[in-house]
């Protein structure tokens, strides 16, 4: 990555370190945070502003309004989820949970905050919001059943690849019938293909599966049951793709993404494991990039 400034790489490393820490030690982090004074628990995520400071100051685009937003939004998430944990200890789902998910989802999907970042570094915005959500839901809310644990198991691969096999024939037939996919061959070398799959797994599939399965589907199940939660979460996942690959409402993408969401949701809920659904999701996107 020769064109990426060193401080931008440092910002990326900081953000990635937070996500990786939760992926491998979420329970230990939650226990540690739970022993801290309340004021410290709520104020600590203000440090998530650091990546913005590193990038904006080094690129001479610092704005106080963006700095304040990136300092206060993680604190607000932590405070709201602290209150949610107090009033809803059974974790049935509180309005604060849904408000935070709505804001995070819209902020990413509608690119509310991306103008704060230089072109080419705007993915740092999404990763920063992922970190804020992880800290709030897993360390403060201590939401159970999320399954954000990346100690990969054989069952993750078995479940994830099984759902891929179930989904692939359906998406091929429907995608071709709708004129949404057009076969072509774009085969890189083996090393490049593996790197591409890993990049999709880490930076596309894992954040989306965290949001739509570990948080949205997980909380919906407590209110409307397993099957209804699967359908609603899948529809929301599909709608989040309305502006992808098109300047207008891309209904074909919405339909196919909704169907995909059903299989991703099935993979997650079998053992309540984000890695399982992430394997399905990453593999679908990877095959798509190679052949369609």
JSON list of N, CA, C and O in Angstrom, two decimals, residues 45-96:
[
{"chain": "A", "resi": 45, "resn": "UNK", "atom": "N", "xyz": [-14.79, 5.18, 25.25]},
{"chain": "A", "resi": 45, "resn": "UNK", "atom": "CA", "xyz": [-14.83, 5.12, 23.78]},
{"chain": "A", "resi": 45, "resn": "UNK", "atom": "C", "xyz": [-14.63, 6.46, 23.09]},
{"chain": "A", "resi": 45, "resn": "UNK", "atom": "O", "xyz": [-14.52, 6.50, 21.86]},
{"chain": "A", "resi": 46, "resn": "UNK", "atom": "N", "xyz": [-14.54, 7.53, 23.84]},
{"chain": "A", "resi": 46, "resn": "UNK", "atom": "CA", "xyz": [-14.17, 8.80, 23.23]},
{"chain": "A", "resi": 46, "resn": "UNK", "atom": "C", "xyz": [-12.81, 8.75, 22.56]},
{"chain": "A", "resi": 46, "resn": "UNK", "atom": "O", "xyz": [-12.53, 9.55, 21.65]},
{"chain": "A", "resi": 47, "resn": "UNK", "atom": "N", "xyz": [-11.99, 7.80, 22.97]},
{"chain": "A", "resi": 47, "resn": "UNK", "atom": "CA", "xyz": [-10.66, 7.67, 22.35]},
{"chain": "A", "resi": 47, "resn": "UNK", "atom": "C", "xyz": [-10.75, 7.16, 20.91]},
{"chain": "A", "resi": 47, "resn": "UNK", "atom": "O", "xyz": [-9.76, 7.21, 20.18]},
{"chain": "A", "resi": 48, "resn": "UNK", "atom": "N", "xyz": [-11.93, 6.70, 20.50]},
{"chain": "A", "resi": 48, "resn": "UNK", "atom": "CA", "xyz": [-12.08, 6.25, 19.12]},
{"chain": "A", "resi": 48, "resn": "UNK", "atom": "C", "xyz": [-11.95, 7.40, 18.13]},
{"chain": "A", "resi": 48, "resn": "UNK", "atom": "O", "xyz": [-11.89, 7.18, 16.91]},
{"chain": "A", "resi": 49, "resn": "UNK", "atom": "N", "xyz": [-11.90, 8.63, 18.64]},
{"chain": "A", "resi": 49, "resn": "UNK", "atom": "CA", "xyz": [-11.66, 9.78, 17.77]},
{"chain": "A", "resi": 49, "resn": "UNK", "atom": "C", "xyz": [-10.22, 9.81, 17.25]},
{"chain": "A", "resi": 49, "resn": "UNK", "atom": "O", "xyz": [-9.92, 10.51, 16.27]},
{"chain": "A", "resi": 50, "resn": "UNK", "atom": "N", "xyz": [-9.33, 9.04, 17.87]},
{"chain": "A", "resi": 50, "resn": "UNK", "atom": "CA", "xyz": [-7.92, 9.11, 17.50]},
{"chain": "A", "resi": 50, "resn": "UNK", "atom": "C", "xyz": [-7.65, 8.85, 16.02]},
{"chain": "A", "resi": 50, "resn": "UNK", "atom": "O", "xyz": [-6.84, 9.57, 15.40]},
{"chain": "A", "resi": 51, "resn": "UNK", "atom": "N", "xyz": [-8.26, 7.84, 15.39]},
{"chain": "A", "resi": 51, "resn": "UNK", "atom": "CA", "xyz": [-8.00, 7.65, 13.95]},
{"chain": "A", "resi": 51, "resn": "UNK", "atom": "C", "xyz": [-8.35, 8.89, 13.12]},
{"chain": "A", "resi": 51, "resn": "UNK", "atom": "O", "xyz": [-7.62, 9.24, 12.19]},
{"chain": "A", "resi": 52, "resn": "UNK", "atom": "N", "xyz": [-9.46, 9.53, 13.46]},
{"chain": "A", "resi": 52, "resn": "UNK", "atom": "CA", "xyz": [-9.81, 10.75, 12.73]},
{"chain": "A", "resi": 52, "resn": "UNK", "atom": "C", "xyz": [-8.76, 11.83, 12.93]},
{"chain": "A", "resi": 52, "resn": "UNK", "atom": "O", "xyz": [-8.36, 12.52, 11.98]},
{"chain": "A", "resi": 53, "resn": "UNK", "atom": "N", "xyz": [-8.29, 11.97, 14.15]},
{"chain": "A", "resi": 53, "resn": "UNK", "atom": "CA", "xyz": [-7.26, 12.97, 14.42]},
{"chain": "A", "resi": 53, "resn": "UNK", "atom": "C", "xyz": [-5.99, 12.68, 13.64]},
{"chain": "A", "resi": 53, "resn": "UNK", "atom": "O", "xyz": [-5.39, 13.59, 13.03]},
{"chain": "A", "resi": 54, "resn": "UNK", "atom": "N", "xyz": [-5.57, 11.43, 13.64]},
{"chain": "A", "resi": 54, "resn": "UNK", "atom": "CA", "xyz": [-4.35, 11.07, 12.92]},
{"chain": "A", "resi": 54, "resn": "UNK", "atom": "C", "xyz": [-4.45, 11.40, 11.43]},
{"chain": "A", "resi": 54, "resn": "UNK", "atom": "O", "xyz": [-3.53, 11.96, 10.83]},
{"chain": "A", "resi": 55, "resn": "UNK", "atom": "N", "xyz": [-5.58, 11.02, 10.84]},
{"chain": "A", "resi": 55, "resn": "UNK", "atom": "CA", "xyz": [-5.74, 11.22, 9.40]},
{"chain": "A", "resi": 55, "resn": "UNK", "atom": "C", "xyz": [-5.98, 12.68, 9.06]},
{"chain": "A", "resi": 55, "resn": "UNK", "atom": "O", "xyz": [-5.34, 13.25, 8.17]},
{"chain": "A", "resi": 56, "resn": "UNK", "atom": "N", "xyz": [-6.90, 13.32, 9.77]},
{"chain": "A", "resi": 56, "resn": "UNK", "atom": "CA", "xyz": [-7.29, 14.68, 9.40]},
{"chain": "A", "resi": 56, "resn": "UNK", "atom": "C", "xyz": [-6.16, 15.68, 9.61]},
{"chain": "A", "resi": 56, "resn": "UNK", "atom": "O", "xyz": [-5.96, 16.58, 8.79]},
{"chain": "A", "resi": 57, "resn": "UNK", "atom": "N", "xyz": [-5.42, 15.54, 10.71]},
{"chain": "A", "resi": 57, "resn": "UNK", "atom": "CA", "xyz": [-4.33, 16.49, 10.95]},
{"chain": "A", "resi": 57, "resn": "UNK", "atom": "C", "xyz": [-3.20, 16.28, 9.95]},
{"chain": "A", "resi": 57, "resn": "UNK", "atom": "O", "xyz": [-2.65, 17.24, 9.39]},
{"chain": "A", "resi": 58, "resn": "UNK", "atom": "N", "xyz": [-2.88, 15.01, 9.68]},
{"chain": "A", "resi": 58, "resn": "UNK", "atom": "CA", "xyz": [-1.79, 14.74, 8.73]},
{"chain": "A", "resi": 58, "resn": "UNK", "atom": "C", "xyz": [-2.16, 15.15, 7.31]},
{"chain": "A", "resi": 58, "resn": "UNK", "atom": "O", "xyz": [-1.29, 15.50, 6.51]},
{"chain": "A", "resi": 59, "resn": "UNK", "atom": "N", "xyz": [-3.47, 15.12, 6.98]},
{"chain": "A", "resi": 59, "resn": "UNK", "atom": "CA", "xyz": [-3.92, 15.48, 5.63]},
{"chain": "A", "resi": 59, "resn": "UNK", "atom": "C", "xyz": [-4.41, 16.93, 5.55]},
{"chain": "A", "resi": 59, "resn": "UNK", "atom": "O", "xyz": [-4.90, 17.37, 4.50]},
{"chain": "A", "resi": 60, "resn": "UNK", "atom": "N", "xyz": [-4.30, 17.66, 6.66]},
{"chain": "A", "resi": 60, "resn": "UNK", "atom": "CA", "xyz": [-4.68, 19.08, 6.72]},
{"chain": "A", "resi": 60, "resn": "UNK", "atom": "C", "xyz": [-6.15, 19.30, 6.39]},
{"chain": "A", "resi": 60, "resn": "UNK", "atom": "O", "xyz": [-6.52, 20.26, 5.70]},
{"chain": "A", "resi": 61, "resn": "UNK", "atom": "N", "xyz": [-7.01, 18.41, 6.90]},
{"chain": "A", "resi": 61, "resn": "UNK", "atom": "CA", "xyz": [-8.45, 18.55, 6.67]},
{"chain": "A", "resi": 61, "resn": "UNK", "atom": "C", "xyz": [-9.21, 18.51, 7.99]},
{"chain": "A", "resi": 61, "resn": "UNK", "atom": "O", "xyz": [-10.42, 18.25, 8.01]},
{"chain": "A", "resi": 62, "resn": "UNK", "atom": "N", "xyz": [-8.53, 18.76, 9.08]},
{"chain": "A", "resi": 62, "resn": "UNK", "atom": "CA", "xyz": [-9.18, 18.71, 10.40]},
{"chain": "A", "resi": 62, "resn": "UNK", "atom": "C", "xyz": [-10.31, 19.73, 10.49]},
{"chain": "A", "resi": 62, "resn": "UNK", "atom": "O", "xyz": [-10.15, 20.89, 10.10]},
{"chain": "A", "resi": 63, "resn": "UNK", "atom": "N", "xyz": [-11.46, 19.26, 11.00]},
{"chain": "A", "resi": 63, "resn": "UNK", "atom": "CA", "xyz": [-12.59, 20.14, 11.30]},
{"chain": "A", "resi": 63, "resn": "UNK", "atom": "C", "xyz": [-13.10, 19.81, 12.69]},
{"chain": "A", "resi": 63, "resn": "UNK", "atom": "O", "xyz": [-13.33, 18.63, 13.00]},
{"chain": "A", "resi": 64, "resn": "UNK", "atom": "N", "xyz": [-13.30, 20.85, 13.49]},
{"chain": "A", "resi": 64, "resn": "UNK", "atom": "CA", "xyz": [-13.71, 20.62, 14.87]},
{"chain": "A", "resi": 64, "resn": "UNK", "atom": "C", "xyz": [-15.04, 19.87, 14.96]},
{"chain": "A", "resi": 64, "resn": "UNK", "atom": "O", "xyz": [-15.23, 19.02, 15.83]},
{"chain": "A", "resi": 65, "resn": "UNK", "atom": "N", "xyz": [-15.97, 20.17, 14.04]},
{"chain": "A", "resi": 65, "resn": "UNK", "atom": "CA", "xyz": [-17.29, 19.52, 14.09]},
{"chain": "A", "resi": 65, "resn": "UNK", "atom": "C", "xyz": [-17.18, 18.01, 13.93]},
{"chain": "A", "resi": 65, "resn": "UNK", "atom": "O", "xyz": [-17.83, 17.24, 14.65]},
{"chain": "A", "resi": 66, "resn": "UNK", "atom": "N", "xyz": [-16.32, 17.57, 12.99]},
{"chain": "A", "resi": 66, "resn": "UNK", "atom": "CA", "xyz": [-16.14, 16.13, 12.80]},
{"chain": "A", "resi": 66, "resn": "UNK", "atom": "C", "xyz": [-15.42, 15.52, 14.00]},
{"chain": "A", "resi": 66, "resn": "UNK", "atom": "O", "xyz": [-15.76, 14.41, 14.44]},
{"chain": "A", "resi": 67, "resn": "UNK", "atom": "N", "xyz": [-14.47, 16.21, 14.54]},
{"chain": "A", "resi": 67, "resn": "UNK", "atom": "CA", "xyz": [-13.76, 15.73, 15.72]},
{"chain": "A", "resi": 67, "resn": "UNK", "atom": "C", "xyz": [-14.73, 15.52, 16.88]},
{"chain": "A", "resi": 67, "resn": "UNK", "atom": "O", "xyz": [-14.70, 14.49, 17.55]},
{"chain": "A", "resi": 68, "resn": "UNK", "atom": "N", "xyz": [-15.59, 16.50, 17.10]},
{"chain": "A", "resi": 68, "resn": "UNK", "atom": "CA", "xyz": [-16.57, 16.40, 18.18]},
{"chain": "A", "resi": 68, "resn": "UNK", "atom": "C", "xyz": [-17.52, 15.23, 17.94]},
{"chain": "A", "resi": 68, "resn": "UNK", "atom": "O", "xyz": [-17.85, 14.48, 18.86]},
{"chain": "A", "resi": 69, "resn": "UNK", "atom": "N", "xyz": [-17.93, 15.06, 16.67]},
{"chain": "A", "resi": 69, "resn": "UNK", "atom": "CA", "xyz": [-18.86, 13.96, 16.37]},
{"chain": "A", "resi": 69, "resn": "UNK", "atom": "C", "xyz": [-18.22, 12.61, 16.66]},
{"chain": "A", "resi": 69, "resn": "UNK", "atom": "O", "xyz": [-18.83, 11.75, 17.30]},
{"chain": "A", "resi": 70, "resn": "UNK", "atom": "N", "xyz": [-16.98, 12.42, 16.20]},
{"chain": "A", "resi": 70, "resn": "UNK", "atom": "CA", "xyz": [-16.33, 11.12, 16.38]},
{"chain": "A", "resi": 70, "resn": "UNK", "atom": "C", "xyz": [-15.93, 10.87, 17.84]},
{"chain": "A", "resi": 70, "resn": "UNK", "atom": "O", "xyz": [-15.74, 9.72, 18.24]},
{"chain": "A", "resi": 71, "resn": "UNK", "atom": "N", "xyz": [-15.83, 11.92, 18.63]},
{"chain": "A", "resi": 71, "resn": "UNK", "atom": "CA", "xyz": [-15.57, 11.73, 20.06]},
{"chain": "A", "resi": 71, "resn": "UNK", "atom": "C", "xyz": [-16.86, 11.44, 20.81]},
{"chain": "A", "resi": 71, "resn": "UNK", "atom": "O", "xyz": [-16.88, 10.61, 21.73]},
{"chain": "A", "resi": 72, "resn": "UNK", "atom": "N", "xyz": [-17.97, 12.10, 20.41]},
{"chain": "A", "resi": 72, "resn": "UNK", "atom": "CA", "xyz": [-19.21, 12.03, 21.19]},
{"chain": "A", "resi": 72, "resn": "UNK", "atom": "C", "xyz": [-20.11, 10.87, 20.79]},
{"chain": "A", "resi": 72, "resn": "UNK", "atom": "O", "xyz": [-20.82, 10.34, 21.65]},
{"chain": "A", "resi": 73, "resn": "UNK", "atom": "N", "xyz": [-20.11, 10.50, 19.51]},
{"chain": "A", "resi": 73, "resn": "UNK", "atom": "CA", "xyz": [-21.00, 9.41, 19.10]},
{"chain": "A", "resi": 73, "resn": "UNK", "atom": "C", "xyz": [-20.68, 8.10, 19.84]},
{"chain": "A", "resi": 73, "resn": "UNK", "atom": "O", "xyz": [-21.60, 7.46, 20.36]},
{"chain": "A", "resi": 74, "resn": "UNK", "atom": "N", "xyz": [-19.42, 7.66, 19.93]},
{"chain": "A", "resi": 74, "resn": "UNK", "atom": "CA", "xyz": [-19.15, 6.44, 20.70]},
{"chain": "A", "resi": 74, "resn": "UNK", "atom": "C", "xyz": [-19.54, 6.56, 22.18]},
{"chain": "A", "resi": 74, "resn": "UNK", "atom": "O", "xyz": [-20.01, 5.58, 22.78]},
{"chain": "A", "resi": 75, "resn": "UNK", "atom": "N", "xyz": [-19.36, 7.74, 22.75]},
{"chain": "A", "resi": 75, "resn": "UNK", "atom": "CA", "xyz": [-19.76, 7.95, 24.15]},
{"chain": "A", "resi": 75, "resn": "UNK", "atom": "C", "xyz": [-21.28, 7.88, 24.27]},
{"chain": "A", "resi": 75, "resn": "UNK", "atom": "O", "xyz": [-21.81, 7.26, 25.21]},
{"chain": "A", "resi": 76, "resn": "UNK", "atom": "N", "xyz": [-21.98, 8.48, 23.33]},
{"chain": "A", "resi": 76, "resn": "UNK", "atom": "CA", "xyz": [-23.45, 8.43, 23.35]},
{"chain": "A", "resi": 76, "resn": "UNK", "atom": "C", "xyz": [-23.95, 7.00, 23.22]},
{"chain": "A", "resi": 76, "resn": "UNK", "atom": "O", "xyz": [-24.90, 6.58, 23.91]},
{"chain": "A", "resi": 77, "resn": "UNK", "atom": "N", "xyz": [-23.32, 6.22, 22.34]},
{"chain": "A", "resi": 77, "resn": "UNK", "atom": "CA", "xyz": [-23.70, 4.81, 22.18]},
{"chain": "A", "resi": 77, "resn": "UNK", "atom": "C", "xyz": [-23.49, 4.06, 23.49]},
{"chain": "A", "resi": 77, "resn": "UNK", "atom": "O", "xyz": [-24.36, 3.31, 23.94]},
{"chain": "A", "resi": 78, "resn": "UNK", "atom": "N", "xyz": [-22.35, 4.27, 24.12]},
{"chain": "A", "resi": 78, "resn": "UNK", "atom": "CA", "xyz": [-22.06, 3.60, 25.39]},
{"chain": "A", "resi": 78, "resn": "UNK", "atom": "C", "xyz": [-23.07, 4.00, 26.45]},
{"chain": "A", "resi": 78, "resn": "UNK", "atom": "O", "xyz": [-23.56, 3.14, 27.22]},
{"chain": "A", "resi": 79, "resn": "UNK", "atom": "N", "xyz": [-23.40, 5.28, 26.54]},
{"chain": "A", "resi": 79, "resn": "UNK", "atom": "CA", "xyz": [-24.35, 5.74, 27.56]},
{"chain": "A", "resi": 79, "resn": "UNK", "atom": "C", "xyz": [-25.74, 5.17, 27.33]},
{"chain": "A", "resi": 79, "resn": "UNK", "atom": "O", "xyz": [-26.39, 4.67, 28.26]},
{"chain": "A", "resi": 80, "resn": "UNK", "atom": "N", "xyz": [-26.20, 5.22, 26.09]},
{"chain": "A", "resi": 80, "resn": "UNK", "atom": "CA", "xyz": [-27.54, 4.69, 25.79]},
{"chain": "A", "resi": 80, "resn": "UNK", "atom": "C", "xyz": [-27.62, 3.19, 26.07]},
{"chain": "A", "resi": 80, "resn": "UNK", "atom": "O", "xyz": [-28.62, 2.70, 26.61]},
{"chain": "A", "resi": 81, "resn": "UNK", "atom": "N", "xyz": [-26.57, 2.45, 25.73]},
{"chain": "A", "resi": 81, "resn": "UNK", "atom": "CA", "xyz": [-26.59, 1.01, 25.95]},
{"chain": "A", "resi": 81, "resn": "UNK", "atom": "C", "xyz": [-26.38, 0.67, 27.43]},
{"chain": "A", "resi": 81, "resn": "UNK", "atom": "O", "xyz": [-26.87, -0.36, 27.90]},
{"chain": "A", "resi": 82, "resn": "UNK", "atom": "N", "xyz": [-25.69, 1.53, 28.16]},
{"chain": "A", "resi": 82, "resn": "UNK", "atom": "CA", "xyz": [-25.62, 1.36, 29.62]},
{"chain": "A", "resi": 82, "resn": "UNK", "atom": "C", "xyz": [-27.02, 1.49, 30.21]},
{"chain": "A", "resi": 82, "resn": "UNK", "atom": "O", "xyz": [-27.42, 0.69, 31.07]},
{"chain": "A", "resi": 83, "resn": "UNK", "atom": "N", "xyz": [-27.78, 2.49, 29.75]},
{"chain": "A", "resi": 83, "resn": "UNK", "atom": "CA", "xyz": [-29.16, 2.67, 30.24]},
{"chain": "A", "resi": 83, "resn": "UNK", "atom": "C", "xyz": [-30.03, 1.49, 29.80]},
{"chain": "A", "resi": 83, "resn": "UNK", "atom": "O", "xyz": [-30.86, 1.01, 30.56]},
{"chain": "A", "resi": 84, "resn": "UNK", "atom": "N", "xyz": [-29.83, 1.02, 28.57]},
{"chain": "A", "resi": 84, "resn": "UNK", "atom": "CA", "xyz": [-30.61, -0.12, 28.09]},
{"chain": "A", "resi": 84, "resn": "UNK", "atom": "C", "xyz": [-30.35, -1.35, 28.95]},
{"chain": "A", "resi": 84, "resn": "UNK", "atom": "O", "xyz": [-31.27, -2.11, 29.27]},
{"chain": "A", "resi": 85, "resn": "UNK", "atom": "N", "xyz": [-29.09, -1.56, 29.32]},
{"chain": "A", "resi": 85, "resn": "UNK", "atom": "CA", "xyz": [-28.75, -2.70, 30.17]},
{"chain": "A", "resi": 85, "resn": "UNK", "atom": "C", "xyz": [-29.42, -2.60, 31.54]},
{"chain": "A", "resi": 85, "resn": "UNK", "atom": "O", "xyz": [-29.81, -3.62, 32.12]},
{"chain": "A", "resi": 86, "resn": "UNK", "atom": "N", "xyz": [-29.57, -1.38, 32.04]},
{"chain": "A", "resi": 86, "resn": "UNK", "atom": "CA", "xyz": [-30.19, -1.18, 33.34]},
{"chain": "A", "resi": 86, "resn": "UNK", "atom": "C", "xyz": [-31.71, -1.44, 33.30]},
{"chain": "A", "resi": 86, "resn": "UNK", "atom": "O", "xyz": [-32.26, -2.06, 34.21]},
{"chain": "A", "resi": 87, "resn": "UNK", "atom": "N", "xyz": [-32.38, -0.94, 32.28]},
{"chain": "A", "resi": 87, "resn": "UNK", "atom": "CA", "xyz": [-33.84, -1.05, 32.23]},
{"chain": "A", "resi": 87, "resn": "UNK", "atom": "C", "xyz": [-34.30, -2.35, 31.58]},
{"chain": "A", "resi": 87, "resn": "UNK", "atom": "O", "xyz": [-35.46, -2.73, 31.72]},
{"chain": "A", "resi": 88, "resn": "UNK", "atom": "N", "xyz": [-33.40, -3.04, 30.87]},
{"chain": "A", "resi": 88, "resn": "UNK", "atom": "CA", "xyz": [-33.78, -4.28, 30.16]},
{"chain": "A", "resi": 88, "resn": "UNK", "atom": "C", "xyz": [-32.72, -5.35, 30.41]},
{"chain": "A", "resi": 88, "resn": "UNK", "atom": "O", "xyz": [-32.05, -5.82, 29.49]},
{"chain": "A", "resi": 89, "resn": "UNK", "atom": "N", "xyz": [-32.55, -5.77, 31.67]},
{"chain": "A", "resi": 89, "resn": "UNK", "atom": "CA", "xyz": [-31.51, -6.77, 31.96]},
{"chain": "A", "resi": 89, "resn": "UNK", "atom": "C", "xyz": [-31.79, -8.11, 31.32]},
{"chain": "A", "resi": 89, "resn": "UNK", "atom": "O", "xyz": [-30.86, -8.90, 31.10]},
{"chain": "A", "resi": 90, "resn": "UNK", "atom": "N", "xyz": [-33.06, -8.40, 30.99]},
{"chain": "A", "resi": 90, "resn": "UNK", "atom": "CA", "xyz": [-33.39, -9.68, 30.34]},
{"chain": "A", "resi": 90, "resn": "UNK", "atom": "C", "xyz": [-33.04, -9.67, 28.86]},
{"chain": "A", "resi": 90, "resn": "UNK", "atom": "O", "xyz": [-33.13, -10.69, 28.19]},
{"chain": "A", "resi": 91, "resn": "UNK", "atom": "N", "xyz": [-32.67, -8.50, 28.35]},
{"chain": "A", "resi": 91, "resn": "UNK", "atom": "CA", "xyz": [-32.25, -8.33, 26.96]},
{"chain": "A", "resi": 91, "resn": "UNK", "atom": "C", "xyz": [-33.34, -8.73, 25.96]},
{"chain": "A", "resi": 91, "resn": "UNK", "atom": "O", "xyz": [-33.09, -9.41, 24.97]},
{"chain": "A", "resi": 92, "resn": "UNK", "atom": "N", "xyz": [-34.54, -8.24, 26.22]},
{"chain": "A", "resi": 92, "resn": "UNK", "atom": "CA", "xyz": [-35.63, -8.44, 25.28]},
{"chain": "A", "resi": 92, "resn": "UNK", "atom": "C", "xyz": [-35.56, -7.45, 24.11]},
{"chain": "A", "resi": 92, "resn": "UNK", "atom": "O", "xyz": [-36.24, -7.63, 23.11]},
{"chain": "A", "resi": 93, "resn": "UNK", "atom": "N", "xyz": [-34.73, -6.42, 24.27]},
{"chain": "A", "resi": 93, "resn": "UNK", "atom": "CA", "xyz": [-34.62, -5.38, 23.25]},
{"chain": "A", "resi": 93, "resn": "UNK", "atom": "C", "xyz": [-35.30, -4.11, 23.71]},
{"chain": "A", "resi": 93, "resn": "UNK", "atom": "O", "xyz": [-36.49, -4.11, 24.02]},
{"chain": "A", "resi": 94, "resn": "UNK", "atom": "N", "xyz": [-34.55, -3.05, 23.79]},
{"chain": "A", "resi": 94, "resn": "UNK", "atom": "CA", "xyz": [-35.03, -1.76, 24.27]},
{"chain": "A", "resi": 94, "resn": "UNK", "atom": "C", "xyz": [-34.98, -0.76, 23.12]},
{"chain": "A", "resi": 94, "resn": "UNK", "atom": "O", "xyz": [-34.21, -0.94, 22.17]},
{"chain": "A", "resi": 95, "resn": "UNK", "atom": "N", "xyz": [-35.80, 0.30, 23.22]},
{"chain": "A", "resi": 95, "resn": "UNK", "atom": "CA", "xyz": [-35.82, 1.29, 22.14]},
{"chain": "A", "resi": 95, "resn": "UNK", "atom": "C", "xyz": [-34.42, 1.85, 21.89]},
{"chain": "A", "resi": 95, "resn": "UNK", "atom": "O", "xyz": [-34.10, 2.22, 20.75]},
{"chain": "A", "resi": 96, "resn": "UNK", "atom": "N", "xyz": [-33.57, 1.92, 22.91]},
{"chain": "A", "resi": 96, "resn": "UNK", "atom": "CA", "xyz": [-32.22, 2.45, 22.74]},
{"chain": "A", "resi": 96, "resn": "UNK", "atom": "C", "xyz": [-31.40, 1.56, 21.81]},
{"chain": "A", "resi": 96, "resn": "UNK", "atom": "O", "xyz": [-30.60, 2.05, 21.01]}
]
